[in-house]
Structures are given as structure tokens and as C-alpha cells.
């Protein structure tokens, strides 16, 4: 039984004499009359190929993808015009007998939309923070969705499309900045002070914020999917360049002998995300250091909040100090006291789930995948890591808690005749800086040059020539495995 000749072909040795059908010792000489057709066949495919992802997918997938983007855009508009949070504030004297988790009849309500939040933040003196919220949560989400629509419908060359999608994958997580900032405010502002002048504050999560978070996550997932299918289709587009239409399919119109040998063949170009061989000592030490930093970042408080003001001085009570770790934020959001004061619990549960998955679960998963050297899944997981976004939200929002709360409760304190009746003083904890270190280490481990979709045009041309020459130098059609995760396979 004849054995199939499998050989490895390097993309860097395409001009080797052993791969050249004209100089290979065992290859039959080409007839003179076929020299012209052979010369034409050896020309690389055109590089000015423009295609659209919309046209290269079945109709039902194209419609579904379009609906996802448009629905996300509509949901984003709703989240910006609706109420995102509600701040409840009460100085009812009955609070002294209700206890910390009792049913409190809040008498003052401040409904806050996205624009109102930006304005209040500006009025509190946090000008840079308000601008950052406006850009990350107001401008960038629309730009991201419009770019997804553009990339999906407008024909473009594979390198340009991959660059656009790579930028969306790298920057998409910054849409969550506003969500993290509000979670910091809510976890720090849910409390009750009992005494001769009791005070209770509660921040309620409304559907507007949940809709915004859903839009951000959906756009991140869709950008990741579009980037993946774009990279996988690179080689197919290059081989079918003869049609000048960018159609994905078999090569049936090649010139002369090359066309006959490559008929019913296609080239599949996967991103260079191959699995590594083993971890060296330096890599193991780096992974151990990353694991230690992550463990400390999750166990040490991210920020501290001190509750003070004239109300606490009246009762001769000490200021109340509270600290929050990464997991402590979830406990504050989903605590019995907080939920008992929240009429609408579904948005809270939804945000808690998103925070738990992206902040608490994905970084350890990324560490495991990084240790396994599985670049394919590491790239996908890395697109959703947002420890750096949470760090920036904590660092910028925590010092501004005092001024931000005064813009809301300052007028009420003046009504009861006690200026500065309540004061929140925030301080960034050591856990935040450890979280930044963990984020930078993860980013450094993920963004290696061999897991990026770089050099697409040159890569596709090399794949085309390697597969063509490997078939020409064989007596029978065969499967040629090309280095770098690229395969030239028979369809039948």
C-alpha cells in the first residue's frame, strides 16, 4: 500500500531549489510550450483584494450579525436617555429604631441619567473624571458600534480590516469604565447612621445602567467573533484572488498545469496562535509572580471609605471606616441591607454577574491558559480582561467621593440646619496598585507578536506559493502541512 508523502514546508524557504519544480531532480521537465503558462502560474495572487465580511457569510448569519449590532445601538441610546441610578437620602427620625437593615422610608430621591451624572461630576470639581466618563461611556460606545457596522458591510483589504478589529478588541473594554465607577460609588454609599440625627443613604441601580453594561459586553463579544472569522478567512481570500471578487471557494481557474493539480483545493490560513512547547524557568517564575500579585490584589482592599461629618460629632461617635476588596464590592452590592432597599433587584443581579465573571473569574482563567501556552484561547480571554479599567475607576472616583456626595446631599444638610452634615472621604488602597501590576503583567503575557494577526497579505501569499509548489513537486495530490498553523488540504 502506497504511503502518502507528507513533508513540512517552511514559508521562509519558498525559493529553495528542492521546492522549485523547474530544478527538482525528480520532477519531469516542463515542455517548452508550457513555459509561458508555468510562468503565469508562479505569479503570486494580487494583493489589492477588497472583501466584506457581510458578503462572505450565509444570509442568516449576516442578518443575525446585523441585528445584533443594530439592537446594541438601540439599547445604547436607551441607556443614555433613561435613568441609570437613583440616590435615596433620608434624615427621618424614625431611622433610629429601624436598625441597619430595616425598611426605611426615604424621603428624598435624586434620579440620575448619564448626562446628569456627567454634569454632577463636573460640578463637583472632577473635570477630568467627567470628561473621561463622557468619552469612555458616551462617545466610544457609539464609535465602536458604528465601526463594527462599517467593517461588516464595507469591502476592505484583510490587513486594514484586521487592524480595525484589533483596535476594537483592545479598547472595547474601556466602555465599562462608567459601570465600574458607579459600582464604586454604590458600594461606598450604602449605609445607615443611627443617632439623635439619623441619616441613611442608598444608591439604586436602574435598568438604564444594566442596559448599558449589556451593550458593552455584547459589542465586545461581537468584535471578538468578527476578528476571529476575519483572520480565519485570510488565506481563502488570497487563493481565490483570481476571481477579483474575494469569493471563498475552491481554486478552479488557475492557469494550465497548476490549475489542474490544485483543482478542488483550498488554503486555510489560521492566525499564528500555535501552542508552545514548554515553559522555561524564567516563564515559570513570571507566572508564579503573577499568581502571587493577583492573590494579593484580590485579598487587599482596593479603597477605604471614612464616613464622618457633623452628624457623627453630635453623637460623640467615632468616624466609621469601611474598606472594600475586589470581592467586597460584590458583597456590598448583593448584601441583604442593600437589596432590601432596592425595589428593582434584577439590574443589581445582572451587574453583579458581569462583575464576577470579568473581574473575578477571567483573570485566574487567563493565568491558567497562559500557563498552558494556549495562544488561541488566551487571545480571546485577554480581550475581556479589564483590571486596568477597574483600577482607573477606583483611583479616579475614590478621591472624588466627598465632592460628588456633597453635590447631592449638601442642599439637604442645609435644610436641616447642619452644614456638612455628612462627609465621605475615600482613599485608594494598596490592592488597587497590586491590581494595576497584575493587569500590566497579564497584558504583557498576552500581547506577544506571534498571537497578533500581523502581516496578513505576505502570509497569505506565502501560503499560496508553498501549497502550490508542494503539489507540483509531488507525483500525486497530497496534504502538505505548512509551518505556522497553515494547512493545504483536499476537499474531496
Coordinates of C-alpha atoms in Angstrom, one line a residue, residues 7 20 43 148 167 240 247 261 315 340 361 365 461-462 490:
X7 CA 6.6 16.9 4.1
X20 CA 11.2 24.7 -7.4
X43 CA 3.0 34.7 -10.1
X148 CA -18.5 47.3 13.6
X167 CA -8.2 48.1 17.9
X240 CA -9.4 33.0 -4.6
X247 CA -15.2 34.7 -3.1
X261 CA -3.1 19.9 -9.9
X315 CA -23.4 61.8 69.0
X340 CA -33.9 45.2 51.0
X361 CA -13.2 34.8 37.2
X365 CA -8.7 31.7 33.9
X461 CA 0.9 35.0 -0.5
X462 CA 3.5 32.7 1.2
X490 CA -8.0 18.4 -0.3

